[in-house]
mmCIF file of C-alpha atoms in Angstrom:
data_model
loop_
_atom_site.group_PDB
_atom_site.id
_atom_site.type_symbol
_atom_site.label_atom_id
_atom_site.label_comp_id
_atom_site.label_asym_id
_atom_site.label_seq_id
_atom_site.Cartn_x
_atom_site.Cartn_y
_atom_site.Cartn_z
ATOM 1 C CA MET A 1 0.000 0.000 0.000
ATOM 2 C CA ALA A 2 1.327 3.413 -0.936
ATOM 3 C CA ASN A 3 1.523 6.334 1.457
ATOM 4 C CA TYR A 4 1.106 9.830 0.023
ATOM 5 C CA TYR A 5 2.759 12.929 1.492
ATOM 6 C CA THR A 6 2.813 16.671 0.917
ATOM 7 C CA LYS A 7 6.119 18.229 1.938
ATOM 8 C CA ALA A 8 6.737 21.948 2.277
ATOM 9 C CA ALA A 9 8.538 24.414 4.493
ATOM 10 C CA LEU A 10 8.031 28.151 4.567
ATOM 11 C CA GLU A 11 8.825 31.188 6.660
ATOM 12 C CA ILE A 12 6.828 34.284 7.384
ATOM 13 C CA LYS A 13 9.192 37.125 8.248
ATOM 14 C CA LEU A 14 7.804 39.575 10.784
ATOM 15 C CA GLU A 15 8.924 42.403 13.019
ATOM 16 C CA LEU A 16 9.325 41.316 16.657
ATOM 17 C CA GLU A 17 5.956 42.671 17.855
ATOM 18 C CA GLN A 18 4.199 41.214 14.808
ATOM 19 C CA LYS A 19 5.836 37.840 15.379
ATOM 20 C CA ILE A 20 4.778 37.823 19.038
ATOM 21 C CA PHE A 21 1.221 38.624 17.940
ATOM 22 C CA ALA A 22 1.231 35.850 15.301
ATOM 23 C CA LEU A 23 2.542 33.319 17.832
ATOM 24 C CA GLN A 24 -0.207 34.379 20.254
ATOM 25 C CA VAL A 25 -2.777 33.784 17.497
ATOM 26 C CA LEU A 26 -1.449 30.244 17.027
ATOM 27 C CA GLU A 27 -1.380 29.676 20.800
ATOM 28 C CA CYS A 28 -4.994 30.854 21.094
ATOM 29 C CA ALA A 29 -6.023 28.696 18.124
ATOM 30 C CA GLU A 30 -4.503 25.603 19.778
ATOM 31 C CA ASP A 31 -5.872 26.355 23.256
ATOM 32 C CA GLU A 32 -8.195 23.491 24.204
ATOM 33 C CA LYS A 33 -10.063 25.718 26.677
ATOM 34 C CA VAL A 34 -11.142 28.128 23.928
ATOM 35 C CA ASP A 35 -14.484 27.491 22.207
ATOM 36 C CA PHE A 36 -14.815 29.641 19.094
ATOM 37 C CA THR A 37 -18.420 28.494 18.537
ATOM 38 C CA LYS A 38 -19.754 30.376 21.566
ATOM 39 C CA ILE A 39 -21.098 33.905 21.202
ATOM 40 C CA ARG A 40 -19.693 35.152 24.512
ATOM 41 C CA LYS A 41 -16.120 34.693 25.667
ATOM 42 C CA SER A 42 -15.315 32.876 28.895
ATOM 43 C CA ALA A 43 -12.932 34.488 31.402
ATOM 44 C CA HIS A 44 -10.150 32.281 30.019
ATOM 45 C CA GLU A 45 -10.879 33.378 26.443
ATOM 46 C CA ALA A 46 -11.128 37.032 27.482
ATOM 47 C CA ALA A 47 -7.537 36.845 28.756
ATOM 48 C CA TYR A 48 -6.370 36.872 25.133
ATOM 49 C CA PRO A 49 -6.122 40.327 23.524
ATOM 50 C CA SER A 50 -9.214 40.999 21.385
ATOM 51 C CA ASP A 51 -7.280 41.174 18.098
ATOM 52 C CA VAL A 52 -5.491 37.899 18.875
ATOM 53 C CA TYR A 53 -8.770 36.152 19.726
ATOM 54 C CA ARG A 54 -10.561 37.551 16.661
ATOM 55 C CA LEU A 55 -7.829 36.452 14.252
ATOM 56 C CA ALA A 56 -7.463 33.037 15.925
ATOM 57 C CA LYS A 57 -11.222 32.551 15.602
ATOM 58 C CA LYS A 58 -11.153 33.490 11.912
ATOM 59 C CA PHE A 59 -8.236 31.114 11.317
ATOM 60 C CA VAL A 60 -9.729 28.190 13.255
ATOM 61 C CA LYS A 61 -13.111 28.593 11.555
ATOM 62 C CA SER A 62 -11.304 28.174 8.208
ATOM 63 C CA LEU A 63 -10.098 24.712 9.263
ATOM 64 C CA VAL A 64 -12.346 21.983 7.911
ATOM 65 C CA ASP A 65 -12.619 19.837 11.017
ATOM 66 C CA TYR A 66 -12.737 22.333 13.897
ATOM 67 C CA GLU A 67 -14.133 20.940 17.132
ATOM 68 C CA PRO A 68 -13.966 22.936 20.373
ATOM 69 C CA GLY A 69 -11.446 21.449 22.795
ATOM 70 C CA SER A 70 -9.760 19.409 20.102
ATOM 71 C CA VAL A 71 -7.814 21.682 17.787
ATOM 72 C CA TYR A 72 -5.156 20.120 15.631
ATOM 73 C CA LEU A 73 -3.115 22.544 13.570
ATOM 74 C CA PRO A 74 -2.260 20.834 10.275
ATOM 75 C CA PHE A 75 1.272 22.204 10.395
ATOM 76 C CA GLU A 76 4.062 22.669 12.909
ATOM 77 C CA TYR A 77 5.623 26.031 13.642
ATOM 78 C CA ALA A 78 8.716 27.375 15.352
ATOM 79 C CA ASP A 79 10.063 30.802 16.249
ATOM 80 C CA THR A 80 13.343 31.191 14.371
ATOM 81 C CA GLY A 81 14.245 34.662 15.598
ATOM 82 C CA ASP A 82 13.200 36.945 12.756
ATOM 83 C CA SER A 83 10.453 34.694 11.391
ATOM 84 C CA ILE A 84 8.046 31.858 12.040
ATOM 85 C CA HIS A 85 9.035 28.606 10.331
ATOM 86 C CA ILE A 86 6.071 26.475 9.195
ATOM 87 C CA ALA A 87 6.416 22.845 8.089
ATOM 88 C CA HIS A 88 5.314 19.307 8.959
ATOM 89 C CA ASP A 89 7.131 15.984 9.313
ATOM 90 C CA GLU A 90 4.678 13.965 7.230
ATOM 91 C CA SER A 91 2.045 15.947 5.380
ATOM 92 C CA ILE A 92 1.414 19.676 5.667
ATOM 93 C CA ASN A 93 -1.934 21.294 4.956
ATOM 94 C CA THR A 94 -0.686 24.150 2.795
ATOM 95 C CA GLU A 95 -4.164 25.678 2.538
ATOM 96 C CA ALA A 96 -4.244 26.171 6.312
ATOM 97 C CA ALA A 97 -0.676 27.515 6.324
ATOM 98 C CA ALA A 98 -1.525 29.916 3.486
ATOM 99 C CA THR A 99 -4.686 31.077 5.263
ATOM 100 C CA PHE A 100 -2.748 31.796 8.451
ATOM 101 C CA CYS A 101 -0.054 33.751 6.571
ATOM 102 C CA HIS A 102 -2.673 35.707 4.613
ATOM 103 C CA LEU A 103 -4.559 36.654 7.795
ATOM 104 C CA ILE A 104 -1.345 37.864 9.468
ATOM 105 C CA LEU A 105 -0.183 39.876 6.430
ATOM 106 C CA LYS A 106 -3.656 41.393 6.076
ATOM 107 C CA HIS A 107 -3.897 42.218 9.790
ATOM 108 C CA PHE A 108 -0.646 44.190 9.634
ATOM 109 C CA ASP A 109 -1.406 45.640 6.178
ATOM 110 C CA SER A 110 1.980 44.265 5.163
ATOM 111 C CA ASP A 111 3.344 44.588 1.640
ATOM 112 C CA ASP A 112 5.471 41.461 2.186
ATOM 113 C CA TYR A 113 4.681 38.093 0.658
ATOM 114 C CA VAL A 114 5.110 34.437 1.520
ATOM 115 C CA CYS A 115 5.807 31.655 -0.970
ATOM 116 C CA ILE A 116 4.914 28.008 -0.567
ATOM 117 C CA GLU A 117 6.422 25.386 -2.835
ATOM 118 C CA ALA A 118 5.071 21.945 -1.973
ATOM 119 C CA ALA A 119 6.146 18.533 -3.207
ATOM 120 C CA HIS A 120 3.688 15.670 -3.490
ATOM 121 C CA THR A 121 5.548 12.434 -2.861
ATOM 122 C CA CYS A 122 4.715 8.780 -2.431
ATOM 123 C CA SER A 123 6.284 5.817 -0.656
ATOM 124 C CA SER A 124 5.914 3.750 -3.862
ATOM 125 C CA PRO A 125 6.901 4.615 -7.430
ATOM 126 C CA ARG A 126 3.325 5.268 -8.593
ATOM 127 C CA THR A 127 2.510 7.547 -11.509
ATOM 128 C CA ASP A 128 -0.143 9.355 -9.459
ATOM 129 C CA GLY A 129 2.140 9.796 -6.460
ATOM 130 C CA PHE A 130 4.275 12.749 -7.463
ATOM 131 C CA GLY A 131 3.788 16.379 -8.373
ATOM 132 C CA GLY A 132 3.495 19.619 -6.548
ATOM 133 C CA HIS A 133 1.841 22.935 -6.088
ATOM 134 C CA ALA A 134 2.733 26.458 -5.110
ATOM 135 C CA ALA A 135 1.072 29.420 -3.461
ATOM 136 C CA PHE A 136 1.917 33.114 -3.535
ATOM 137 C CA ILE A 137 0.465 34.805 -0.456
ATOM 138 C CA THR A 138 -0.072 38.521 0.132
ATOM 139 C CA LYS A 139 -2.396 40.657 2.220
ATOM 140 C CA LYS A 140 -4.733 40.713 -0.792
ATOM 141 C CA GLY A 141 -5.083 36.949 -1.090
ATOM 142 C CA VAL A 142 -3.577 33.645 -2.139
ATOM 143 C CA LYS A 143 -2.787 32.569 -5.701
ATOM 144 C CA TRP A 144 -2.361 28.841 -6.364
ATOM 145 C CA MET A 145 -0.610 26.838 -9.062
ATOM 146 C CA SER A 146 -0.632 23.036 -9.438
ATOM 147 C CA THR A 147 1.780 20.975 -11.517
ATOM 148 C CA GLY A 148 -1.069 18.530 -12.188
ATOM 149 C CA HIS A 149 -3.226 21.318 -13.619
ATOM 150 C CA TRP A 150 -0.302 22.618 -15.674
ATOM 151 C CA MET A 151 0.317 19.121 -17.074
ATOM 152 C CA HIS A 152 -3.375 18.667 -17.894
ATOM 153 C CA LYS A 153 -3.455 22.001 -19.786
ATOM 154 C CA ASN A 154 -0.377 21.052 -21.814
ATOM 155 C CA ILE A 155 -1.670 17.558 -22.604
ATOM 156 C CA THR A 156 -4.968 19.058 -23.796
ATOM 157 C CA ARG A 157 -3.138 21.597 -26.000
ATOM 158 C CA HIS A 158 -0.919 18.867 -27.411
ATOM 159 C CA LYS A 159 -3.876 16.617 -28.249
ATOM 160 C CA LYS A 160 -5.727 19.488 -29.948
ATOM 161 C CA ALA A 161 -2.650 20.357 -32.029
ATOM 162 C CA ALA A 162 -2.026 16.729 -33.101
#
């Protein structure tokens, strides 16, 4: 049986105060005592700064399988000094990583950008097991590109020309 993986690593460079804020957003998002489905905040939830809580809520609500008390971020992150490094050992959810980066860039009205280049790999040499995709992230949004889509377009053009 083949195992499929998506590998990527990216960094979002931020000023110190921005980085602290972004890390607080991730901490709030992962906090098992926070329930983003409730209308009113508990005392524990109110301890987070309003902007941190609001952005964490927006981010968590974008995750497909959000359940209060059981938040699993589909990527790992680390403070590297001047940036936040985002990756995963097995399979990263680049859509979630891109959403987080977009929300942070938008919050700070930053003109910076973040690039994701992801490799699709497989534990067996299967023709459907390899490829990749990329994302270009700004405060305005996320643009995606897939090698599979690119291949399909070129195959279609080639067949029409033949």
